[in-house]
Coordinates of C-alpha atoms in Angstrom, one line a residue:
Chain A
M1 CA 55.1 13.2 -95.7
F2 CA 57.8 10.5 -95.5
L3 CA 55.3 8.6 -93.5
A4 CA 53.1 8.3 -96.6
K5 CA 55.4 6.0 -98.4
S6 CA 55.8 3.7 -95.4
V7 CA 52.0 3.2 -94.9
R8 CA 51.4 2.8 -98.6
L9 CA 49.4 -0.3 -99.1
A10 CA 50.4 -3.1 -101.3
F11 CA 48.3 -3.4 -104.5
V12 CA 45.9 -6.2 -103.7
F13 CA 43.9 -6.8 -106.8
R14 CA 42.1 -10.1 -107.2
G15 CA 44.4 -12.5 -108.9
E16 CA 41.9 -14.1 -111.2
M17 CA 40.6 -10.8 -112.5
K18 CA 44.1 -9.6 -113.2
S19 CA 44.8 -12.5 -115.5
M20 CA 41.5 -11.9 -117.3
A21 CA 41.4 -8.2 -117.7
K22 CA 43.4 -6.2 -120.1
E23 CA 45.3 -3.2 -119.1
I24 CA 43.7 -0.2 -120.8
V25 CA 45.3 2.8 -119.2
R26 CA 48.8 3.0 -117.8
F27 CA 50.5 6.0 -116.1
Q28 CA 54.2 5.6 -116.0
D29 CA 56.3 8.0 -113.8
V30 CA 54.0 10.9 -114.7
T31 CA 55.0 14.3 -113.5
F32 CA 53.1 17.5 -114.1
K33 CA 53.3 21.1 -113.1
Y34 CA 50.7 23.7 -114.0
D35 CA 53.3 26.5 -113.7
E36 CA 57.1 26.7 -113.8
N37 CA 57.2 27.9 -110.2
A38 CA 54.3 26.0 -108.8
S39 CA 54.8 22.8 -106.9
Y40 CA 54.2 19.5 -108.5
A41 CA 50.5 18.7 -109.3
L42 CA 51.6 15.2 -110.0
N43 CA 54.9 13.7 -109.0
G44 CA 56.0 10.3 -110.2
V45 CA 52.6 8.8 -110.5
N46 CA 52.3 5.1 -111.5
F47 CA 49.1 3.1 -111.9
S48 CA 47.1 1.0 -114.3
V49 CA 43.4 0.8 -115.2
Y50 CA 42.0 -2.5 -116.4
E51 CA 39.3 -3.0 -118.9
G52 CA 35.8 -3.2 -117.6
E53 CA 36.6 -2.1 -114.0
W54 CA 35.1 0.8 -112.0
L55 CA 38.1 2.6 -110.6
A56 CA 37.6 5.5 -108.2
I57 CA 40.3 8.0 -107.7
V58 CA 39.8 9.9 -104.5
G59 CA 41.7 12.7 -102.8
H60 CA 41.3 16.1 -101.2
N61 CA 41.3 19.3 -103.2
G62 CA 44.6 19.8 -105.0
S63 CA 45.7 16.2 -104.5
G64 CA 46.1 16.0 -108.3
K65 CA 43.1 13.8 -109.1
S66 CA 41.6 16.2 -111.6
T67 CA 45.0 16.6 -113.3
I68 CA 44.9 12.8 -113.9
A69 CA 41.6 13.1 -115.7
K70 CA 42.9 15.9 -118.0
L71 CA 46.1 14.0 -118.7
M72 CA 44.2 10.8 -119.6
N73 CA 42.3 12.7 -122.3
G74 CA 45.2 14.6 -123.7
L75 CA 43.8 18.0 -122.6
I76 CA 47.2 18.6 -121.0
F77 CA 50.5 16.7 -121.5
P78 CA 52.8 15.4 -118.8
D79 CA 56.1 17.2 -118.2
S80 CA 57.9 13.8 -117.9
G81 CA 56.8 10.2 -118.0
S82 CA 54.3 8.6 -120.3
I83 CA 50.6 7.7 -120.4
Y84 CA 49.4 4.8 -122.5
V85 CA 45.7 4.4 -123.5
N86 CA 44.9 1.1 -125.1
G87 CA 48.6 0.6 -125.8
K88 CA 49.1 3.9 -127.5
E89 CA 51.2 6.6 -125.8
I90 CA 49.4 10.0 -125.7
S91 CA 51.2 12.6 -127.8
E92 CA 50.2 15.5 -130.1
E93 CA 49.7 13.0 -132.9
T94 CA 47.6 10.4 -131.1
V95 CA 45.6 12.7 -129.0
W96 CA 42.5 12.7 -131.2
D97 CA 42.5 8.9 -131.4
V98 CA 42.7 8.8 -127.6
R99 CA 39.8 11.2 -127.2
D100 CA 37.7 8.9 -129.3
L101 CA 38.4 6.2 -126.7
V102 CA 38.0 8.3 -123.6
G103 CA 34.8 10.2 -122.9
M104 CA 34.7 12.7 -120.1
V105 CA 31.8 14.1 -118.0
F106 CA 32.8 17.2 -116.1
Q107 CA 31.7 18.7 -112.9
N108 CA 29.6 21.7 -113.9
P109 CA 26.4 20.5 -115.7
D110 CA 26.0 23.9 -117.3
N111 CA 29.5 24.4 -118.6
Q112 CA 29.5 21.3 -120.8
F113 CA 26.2 21.8 -122.4
V114 CA 27.1 23.1 -125.9
G115 CA 23.9 22.6 -127.9
T116 CA 20.8 24.8 -127.6
T117 CA 18.6 21.7 -127.0
V118 CA 19.1 18.2 -125.6
Q119 CA 19.4 16.6 -129.0
D120 CA 21.7 19.2 -130.4
D121 CA 24.0 18.8 -127.5
V122 CA 24.3 15.0 -128.0
A123 CA 24.8 15.6 -131.7
F124 CA 27.6 18.1 -131.1
G125 CA 30.3 15.4 -130.5
L126 CA 29.0 13.4 -133.5
E127 CA 29.1 16.5 -135.8
N128 CA 32.7 17.0 -134.7
H129 CA 33.5 13.5 -135.8
G130 CA 31.9 14.0 -139.2
I131 CA 29.4 11.3 -138.8
P132 CA 26.7 11.1 -141.5
R133 CA 23.3 12.5 -140.6
E134 CA 21.2 9.4 -140.7
E135 CA 23.7 7.7 -138.4
M136 CA 23.7 10.7 -136.1
V137 CA 19.9 10.7 -135.7
K138 CA 20.1 7.0 -134.8
R139 CA 22.8 7.5 -132.3
V140 CA 21.3 10.6 -130.7
H141 CA 18.0 8.7 -130.1
D142 CA 19.7 5.5 -128.9
S143 CA 22.0 7.2 -126.4
L144 CA 19.3 9.4 -125.1
A145 CA 17.1 6.4 -124.6
K146 CA 19.8 4.7 -122.7
V147 CA 20.0 7.5 -120.1
K148 CA 16.2 7.8 -120.2
M149 CA 16.3 11.3 -121.5
D150 CA 14.5 10.6 -124.8
Q151 CA 11.4 12.4 -123.6
F152 CA 13.3 15.7 -123.6
L153 CA 14.7 15.8 -127.2
N154 CA 13.8 19.5 -127.8
Q155 CA 14.2 20.7 -124.2
E156 CA 16.4 23.6 -123.6
P157 CA 19.2 23.3 -120.9
H158 CA 17.8 25.9 -118.5
H159 CA 14.6 23.8 -118.2
L160 CA 16.5 20.7 -117.0
S161 CA 17.7 19.8 -113.5
G162 CA 21.3 19.3 -112.8
G163 CA 20.9 15.5 -112.8
Q164 CA 19.2 15.6 -116.1
K165 CA 21.9 17.7 -117.6
Q166 CA 24.5 15.3 -116.4
R167 CA 22.6 12.4 -117.9
V168 CA 22.6 14.3 -121.2
A169 CA 26.3 14.8 -120.8
I170 CA 26.6 11.0 -120.4
A171 CA 24.5 10.4 -123.4
S172 CA 26.7 12.8 -125.5
V173 CA 29.8 10.8 -124.4
L174 CA 28.0 7.5 -125.0
A175 CA 27.0 8.5 -128.6
L176 CA 30.7 8.6 -129.4
R177 CA 31.0 5.0 -128.3
P178 CA 34.1 5.3 -126.0
A179 CA 35.7 2.4 -124.2
I180 CA 36.4 4.5 -121.1
I181 CA 34.3 7.1 -119.4
I182 CA 35.9 9.5 -116.9
L183 CA 33.6 11.1 -114.4
D184 CA 35.5 14.2 -113.2
E185 CA 33.6 15.1 -110.0
A186 CA 30.5 14.6 -112.2
T187 CA 28.1 14.4 -109.3
S188 CA 29.6 16.9 -106.9
M189 CA 27.2 19.7 -107.9
L190 CA 24.1 17.6 -107.8
D191 CA 21.6 17.0 -105.0
P192 CA 21.5 13.4 -103.5
R193 CA 18.6 12.5 -105.9
G194 CA 20.5 13.7 -109.0
R195 CA 23.6 12.0 -107.8
S196 CA 22.1 8.5 -107.4
E197 CA 20.3 9.1 -110.7
V198 CA 23.5 9.7 -112.5
L199 CA 25.5 7.0 -110.8
G200 CA 22.8 4.5 -111.4
T201 CA 22.7 5.3 -115.0
V202 CA 26.5 4.9 -115.3
R203 CA 26.4 1.6 -113.5
E204 CA 23.7 0.2 -115.9
L205 CA 25.6 1.4 -118.9
K206 CA 28.9 0.0 -117.7
N207 CA 27.4 -3.5 -117.3
L208 CA 25.6 -3.2 -120.7
N209 CA 28.5 -2.0 -122.8
N210 CA 31.5 -3.4 -120.9
L211 CA 32.8 0.1 -120.3
T212 CA 35.7 1.1 -118.1
I213 CA 34.7 3.8 -115.6
I214 CA 37.1 6.0 -113.9
S215 CA 35.3 8.2 -111.3
I216 CA 37.3 11.0 -109.8
T217 CA 35.7 12.2 -106.6
H218 CA 36.3 13.4 -103.1
D219 CA 33.1 11.7 -102.0
L220 CA 34.1 8.3 -100.4
E221 CA 30.4 7.4 -100.4
E222 CA 30.5 7.2 -104.1
A223 CA 33.9 5.4 -104.1
V224 CA 32.6 2.6 -101.9
K225 CA 30.8 1.1 -104.8
A226 CA 33.9 1.1 -107.1
D227 CA 35.8 -2.1 -107.8
R228 CA 39.1 -0.5 -106.9
L229 CA 40.3 2.7 -105.3
I230 CA 43.3 4.9 -105.7
V231 CA 43.9 7.5 -102.9
M232 CA 45.8 10.5 -104.1
N233 CA 47.7 12.8 -101.7
R234 CA 49.8 15.8 -102.8
G235 CA 50.4 14.6 -106.3
T236 CA 51.3 11.1 -105.4
V237 CA 49.5 7.8 -105.2
Y238 CA 49.1 7.3 -101.5
A239 CA 47.2 4.0 -101.5
E240 CA 45.7 1.6 -103.9
G241 CA 43.3 -1.3 -103.3
T242 CA 39.8 -2.5 -103.0
P243 CA 37.3 -0.4 -101.0
A244 CA 37.5 -2.9 -98.1
D245 CA 41.3 -2.5 -98.0
I246 CA 41.1 1.3 -98.2
F247 CA 38.6 1.7 -95.4
L248 CA 40.9 -0.3 -93.1
M249 CA 43.0 2.8 -93.2
D250 CA 40.3 4.6 -91.2
E251 CA 41.9 7.6 -89.4
K252 CA 44.5 8.0 -92.0
L253 CA 41.8 8.9 -94.5
V254 CA 40.6 11.6 -92.3
E255 CA 44.1 13.0 -92.0
L256 CA 44.1 13.1 -95.8
G257 CA 41.1 15.3 -95.8
L258 CA 38.6 12.7 -96.8
D259 CA 35.3 12.2 -95.1
I260 CA 34.6 8.6 -94.0
P261 CA 31.1 7.6 -95.1
F262 CA 28.4 7.1 -92.4
T263 CA 28.2 3.3 -93.0
Q264 CA 31.9 2.9 -92.4
K265 CA 31.7 4.9 -89.2
L266 CA 28.8 2.8 -88.0
I267 CA 30.7 -0.5 -88.8
K268 CA 33.6 0.8 -86.9
K269 CA 31.4 1.5 -83.8
F270 CA 29.9 -1.9 -84.0
K271 CA 33.4 -3.5 -84.1
E272 CA 34.5 -1.4 -81.2
N273 CA 31.6 -2.7 -79.2
G274 CA 32.6 -6.3 -79.9
Y275 CA 30.3 -7.2 -82.8
H276 CA 31.8 -9.1 -85.6
I277 CA 31.1 -7.6 -89.0
P278 CA 32.8 -9.3 -92.1
D279 CA 35.1 -7.1 -94.1
E280 CA 33.3 -7.6 -97.3
I281 CA 30.3 -5.6 -96.0
L282 CA 30.7 -2.1 -97.2
H283 CA 27.4 -0.9 -98.4
E284 CA 24.5 0.4 -96.5
D285 CA 22.0 -2.1 -97.8
K286 CA 24.3 -5.1 -97.1
L287 CA 25.0 -3.8 -93.6
V288 CA 21.2 -3.5 -93.0
D289 CA 20.7 -7.1 -94.1
Y290 CA 23.5 -8.4 -91.9
L291 CA 22.3 -6.5 -88.9
C292 CA 18.8 -7.8 -89.4
K293 CA 20.1 -11.4 -89.5
L294 CA 22.1 -10.7 -86.3
L295 CA 19.1 -9.4 -84.6
Q296 CA 17.1 -12.6 -85.4
K297 CA 19.8 -14.7 -83.9
I298 CA 19.6 -12.8 -80.7
Chain B
M1 CA 8.2 44.4 -119.1
M2 CA 10.1 41.6 -120.6
E3 CA 6.9 39.6 -121.1
K4 CA 5.4 42.3 -123.2
M5 CA 8.4 42.7 -125.5
I6 CA 7.8 40.6 -128.6
F7 CA 11.0 41.5 -130.3
G8 CA 13.2 38.4 -130.5
R9 CA 10.5 36.2 -129.0
Y10 CA 9.5 32.9 -130.6
I11 CA 5.9 31.8 -130.5
P12 CA 5.7 28.0 -131.0
V13 CA 2.5 27.6 -133.0
D14 CA 1.9 25.7 -136.2
S15 CA 1.7 27.7 -139.4
P16 CA 2.9 27.8 -143.0
L17 CA 5.4 30.6 -141.9
H18 CA 6.8 28.4 -139.1
K19 CA 7.3 25.6 -141.6
M20 CA 9.3 27.8 -144.0
D21 CA 13.0 27.4 -144.4
P22 CA 14.8 30.1 -142.4
R23 CA 16.9 30.9 -145.5
A24 CA 13.8 31.6 -147.5
K25 CA 12.5 33.8 -144.7
L26 CA 15.7 35.7 -144.4
L27 CA 15.8 36.2 -148.2
T28 CA 12.2 37.3 -148.3
I29 CA 12.8 39.8 -145.6
I30 CA 15.9 41.3 -147.2
I31 CA 14.1 41.7 -150.5
F32 CA 11.0 43.1 -148.7
I33 CA 13.1 45.7 -146.9
A34 CA 14.5 46.8 -150.3
V35 CA 11.2 46.9 -152.1
V36 CA 9.3 48.8 -149.4
F37 CA 11.2 51.9 -150.6
L38 CA 9.8 51.5 -154.1
A39 CA 6.3 52.3 -153.1
D40 CA 5.3 55.9 -153.7
N41 CA 1.5 56.0 -154.3
T42 CA -1.7 54.7 -152.9
L43 CA -1.8 51.6 -155.1
T44 CA 1.7 50.5 -154.3
Y45 CA 1.2 51.1 -150.6
G46 CA -2.0 49.1 -150.9
L47 CA 0.0 46.2 -152.4
L48 CA 2.5 46.3 -149.5
A49 CA -0.4 46.3 -147.0
I50 CA -1.9 43.3 -148.7
F51 CA 1.4 41.5 -148.6
T52 CA 2.0 42.3 -144.9
L53 CA -1.5 41.4 -143.8
A54 CA -1.3 38.1 -145.8
A55 CA 2.0 37.3 -144.0
I56 CA 0.4 38.0 -140.6
W57 CA -2.6 35.8 -141.5
L58 CA -0.3 33.0 -142.6
S59 CA 1.7 33.1 -139.4
N60 CA -1.2 32.2 -137.2
I61 CA -0.1 34.7 -134.6
P62 CA -3.0 36.6 -133.1
I63 CA -3.1 40.1 -134.4
K64 CA -4.0 41.4 -131.0
F65 CA -0.8 39.9 -129.6
L66 CA 1.3 41.3 -132.4
F67 CA -0.1 44.8 -131.9
N68 CA 0.1 44.7 -128.1
G69 CA 3.7 43.8 -128.4
L70 CA 4.5 46.6 -130.8
K71 CA 2.6 49.2 -128.8
F72 CA 5.7 51.0 -127.5
L73 CA 6.9 51.4 -131.1
F74 CA 3.8 53.3 -132.1
W75 CA 5.2 56.3 -130.4
I76 CA 8.1 56.3 -132.7
I77 CA 5.8 55.9 -135.7
L78 CA 3.6 58.7 -134.4
F79 CA 6.7 60.9 -134.0
T80 CA 7.8 60.4 -137.6
F81 CA 4.2 61.1 -138.7
F82 CA 4.0 64.5 -137.0
L83 CA 7.5 65.3 -138.1
H84 CA 6.5 65.0 -141.7
I85 CA 3.2 66.7 -141.2
F86 CA 4.7 69.8 -139.7
F87 CA 7.9 70.1 -141.8
T88 CA 6.9 69.1 -145.3
K89 CA 5.4 72.1 -147.1
E90 CA 4.1 70.9 -150.4
G91 CA 0.8 70.9 -152.2
D92 CA -2.3 72.8 -151.0
L93 CA -2.6 74.3 -147.6
L94 CA -5.2 72.2 -145.7
Y95 CA -5.3 73.8 -142.3
K96 CA -3.8 76.7 -140.5
F97 CA -3.8 77.4 -136.8
G98 CA -1.4 80.1 -135.7
F99 CA 2.1 79.0 -136.7
I100 CA 1.0 75.4 -137.4
E101 CA 0.4 74.8 -141.1
I102 CA -0.6 71.5 -142.5
Y103 CA -0.1 70.9 -146.3
Q104 CA -1.6 68.1 -148.4
G105 CA 1.9 66.9 -149.3
G106 CA 2.9 66.8 -145.7
L107 CA -0.1 64.7 -144.7
R108 CA 0.5 62.3 -147.6
Q109 CA 4.2 62.0 -146.8
G110 CA 3.5 61.5 -143.1
I111 CA 1.0 58.7 -143.7
F112 CA 3.3 57.0 -146.3
I113 CA 6.5 57.1 -144.3
S114 CA 4.7 55.9 -141.1
L115 CA 3.1 53.0 -143.1
R116 CA 6.5 52.1 -144.5
F117 CA 8.0 52.0 -141.1
F118 CA 5.0 50.0 -139.8
F119 CA 5.2 47.4 -142.5
L120 CA 8.9 46.9 -141.9
L121 CA 8.4 46.4 -138.2
L122 CA 5.6 44.0 -138.7
V123 CA 7.4 41.8 -141.2
T124 CA 10.7 41.7 -139.4
S125 CA 9.1 40.9 -136.1
L126 CA 7.2 38.1 -137.9
L127 CA 10.7 36.6 -138.6
T128 CA 11.6 36.3 -135.0
L129 CA 8.1 35.3 -133.9
T130 CA 8.0 32.3 -136.3
T131 CA 11.6 31.2 -136.3
T132 CA 13.7 29.9 -133.4
P133 CA 17.0 31.7 -132.9
I134 CA 18.9 28.6 -133.7
E135 CA 17.1 28.3 -137.1
I136 CA 17.9 31.9 -137.8
T137 CA 21.6 31.1 -137.0
D138 CA 21.5 28.1 -139.3
G139 CA 19.9 30.2 -142.0
I140 CA 22.6 32.9 -141.7
E141 CA 25.3 30.3 -141.8
S142 CA 23.9 28.7 -144.9
L143 CA 23.4 32.0 -146.7
L144 CA 26.9 33.3 -145.8
K145 CA 28.6 30.0 -146.9
P146 CA 29.9 31.5 -150.2
L147 CA 31.9 34.0 -148.1
K148 CA 34.0 31.1 -146.8
K149 CA 36.0 31.3 -150.0
V150 CA 37.3 34.7 -149.1
G151 CA 38.2 33.5 -145.6
F152 CA 35.2 34.8 -143.7
P153 CA 34.8 32.5 -140.6
V154 CA 31.2 31.5 -141.2
H155 CA 31.2 28.3 -139.1
E156 CA 32.9 30.1 -136.2
L157 CA 30.4 32.9 -136.3
S158 CA 27.4 30.7 -136.3
L159 CA 28.8 28.6 -133.4
M160 CA 29.5 31.7 -131.5
I161 CA 25.9 32.9 -132.0
S162 CA 24.4 29.6 -131.0
I163 CA 26.6 29.3 -127.9
A164 CA 25.7 32.9 -127.0
L165 CA 22.0 32.1 -127.4
R166 CA 22.3 29.0 -125.3
F167 CA 24.0 30.9 -122.5
I168 CA 21.6 33.8 -122.3
P169 CA 19.2 32.2 -119.8
T170 CA 22.1 30.7 -117.8
L171 CA 23.7 34.1 -117.4
M172 CA 20.3 35.8 -116.7
D173 CA 19.8 33.3 -113.8
E174 CA 23.3 34.0 -112.6
T175 CA 22.7 37.8 -112.7
D176 CA 19.6 37.3 -110.6
K177 CA 21.5 35.2 -108.1
I178 CA 24.4 37.7 -107.8
M179 CA 22.0 40.5 -107.5
K180 CA 20.2 38.8 -104.6
A181 CA 23.5 38.0 -103.0
Q182 CA 24.7 41.6 -103.2
M183 CA 21.3 42.9 -102.0
A184 CA 21.7 40.6 -99.0
R185 CA 25.0 42.4 -98.3
G186 CA 23.3 45.8 -98.5
V187 CA 23.8 46.9 -102.0
D188 CA 20.8 49.0 -103.1
F189 CA 20.0 48.7 -106.8
S190 CA 16.8 50.6 -106.9
E191 CA 17.4 53.9 -105.2
G192 CA 19.7 56.9 -105.3
T193 CA 21.0 59.1 -108.1
I194 CA 21.9 57.8 -111.5
K195 CA 25.6 57.9 -110.5
Q196 CA 24.9 55.9 -107.3
R197 CA 22.9 53.3 -109.2
A198 CA 25.6 53.0 -111.9
K199 CA 28.1 52.4 -109.1
A200 CA 25.9 49.7 -107.6
V201 CA 26.1 47.8 -110.8
V202 CA 29.8 47.3 -110.5
P203 CA 29.7 44.6 -107.8
L204 CA 27.1 42.9 -110.0
L205 CA 29.2 43.0 -113.2
I206 CA 32.5 41.9 -111.8
P207 CA 31.5 38.5 -110.4
L208 CA 29.3 38.0 -113.5
F209 CA 32.3 38.6 -115.8
I210 CA 34.6 36.4 -113.8
N211 CA 32.2 33.6 -113.9
A212 CA 31.5 34.0 -117.5
F213 CA 35.2 33.7 -118.3
K214 CA 35.4 30.6 -116.1
R215 CA 32.5 29.1 -117.9
A216 CA 34.0 29.9 -121.2
E217 CA 37.2 28.1 -120.3
E218 CA 35.4 25.0 -119.0
L219 CA 33.2 24.9 -122.0
A220 CA 36.2 25.1 -124.3
T221 CA 37.7 22.1 -122.5
A222 CA 34.4 20.2 -122.7
M223 CA 34.2 20.9 -126.4
E224 CA 37.7 19.7 -127.0
A225 CA 37.1 16.6 -125.0
R226 CA 34.2 15.8 -127.3
G227 CA 36.5 16.1 -130.3
Y228 CA 35.9 19.7 -131.5
R229 CA 38.6 20.8 -133.8
G230 CA 37.1 23.6 -135.9
G231 CA 34.6 23.6 -138.7
E232 CA 36.7 21.4 -141.0
G233 CA 35.2 18.0 -141.7
R234 CA 32.1 18.6 -139.5
T235 CA 28.7 17.3 -140.5
K236 CA 25.5 19.0 -139.6
Y237 CA 22.7 17.5 -137.4
R238 CA 20.1 20.2 -138.0
L239 CA 18.8 20.0 -141.5
L240 CA 17.4 22.9 -143.5
K241 CA 14.7 21.8 -146.0
W242 CA 13.8 24.0 -148.9
G243 CA 10.2 23.2 -149.9
M244 CA 7.4 24.2 -152.2
I245 CA 6.3 26.9 -149.7
D246 CA 9.7 28.5 -149.9
N247 CA 9.5 28.7 -153.7
I248 CA 6.1 30.2 -153.5
A249 CA 7.4 32.8 -151.0
I250 CA 10.3 33.8 -153.2
L251 CA 8.0 33.9 -156.3
T252 CA 5.5 36.1 -154.5
L253 CA 8.2 38.5 -153.6
F254 CA 9.4 38.5 -157.2
I255 CA 5.9 39.3 -158.5
L256 CA 5.5 42.0 -155.8
T257 CA 8.7 43.6 -156.9
I258 CA 7.7 43.7 -160.5
L259 CA 4.2 45.1 -159.7
L260 CA 5.8 47.8 -157.5
L261 CA 8.1 48.7 -160.4
L262 CA 5.3 48.9 -162.9
L263 CA 2.8 50.8 -160.7
R264 CA 5.0 53.4 -159.1

């Protein structure tokens, strides 16, 4: 793995954005082990998250990406190093303030549904924060409307699809008005329709409320649409950069146990056959547009 | 079979009983269970019958549905009836056939005890038919609140019940899935001796339990992430509203109790 450090890409983040955006999360030399005798889940991890960006953290199973999510919300504490959220270091004392700022959507739609009905579930977090009832009713309705689940107020969880349950989970997080939302593999148990439903909702909400989104995923397809990507490997940050930068790594990503999206494979084939495709084209729809234009020229 | 069981099932129709506060319903039922035992003559049993029928009428639940659902319990009632007829030897001898002797007191006793049993069943099943499980949980929590002072974990208990209720369908689905998966691997759940069948349940229960524990752990993490830190300082979203109808219900029970005491 000594090769890893050498191919590690320089952090190329758009200069103008950097001066504008405020750092909202910082990991500083974070080390974590789940068990005394186990190997490091995270080993000397450093990175920052900026306000209003969509950051994707990708990596194979056991690369430490989910550990990052749990650390960011104070569900576990680092063995050494520090984590700052909005300037505050996470510790036993500050953990509840941090949780107010950081909302989390987990992988399994069923295992994060606490209430017996949709509205009860959204209210659960608000009840925990001791919010007065009139305010609760307002927030429950507002946040369910935002994820387009306000038709299902009294629906029970077993009558909802996975995508709908995840949207309720997003609404429950949203009702608490966080600054950051972490999606911890939130779409991995959904069918393609549910997945695009959930991601579309998150994107809309992000733009509307200037949220910071950290999506933790092993699906590069999902990561393509992020502003910035962090590739994790064996508990360390392997690479960091824009999706365009990361996809230049190509075969290395496959070696890391990640699956290159179909669009990227296609672009590569085109390039191999001597067609020029600009680097900023990453998405399927943009590629289709570009190819159509190319076809017209011929 | 599950469709026919009406115990613990909620029927979502609109009725005065559905609108009642679950606390009032629980109190009414507790008092009713106590006063049923006061009745000891035709008049008092008549009063109980009127009360029960009125409650059924107010619940808007079709009588036919109610009786169909309780059908399997009739056997138990019938059994108690015959038990009393054959073994109570009081009053005049009414009928004698070989060793079977039926006395007037036995007949009376049999009818009364069965009726008592019958009323209790009807009224308690009305509770679950007109109240959602979560409302019952809220009602219990609210009624038990005074016990908080002596350290009884009222909030925890009600949260436990509500989570259990919420996960029943989820775990049922899972059982079904595991059962099919094991059947695909050749486990036979429907044939063989009782011992064999009991053994076949083991590969069903083990994955179910493992998954349930995994779910519990994930749920706990999710709850913590949403700021759950015990009952302290929590507000409530679901509201219990005590209305006129609840006052009337309690008053009716009060009058019923006095009448029963006077007429017995």
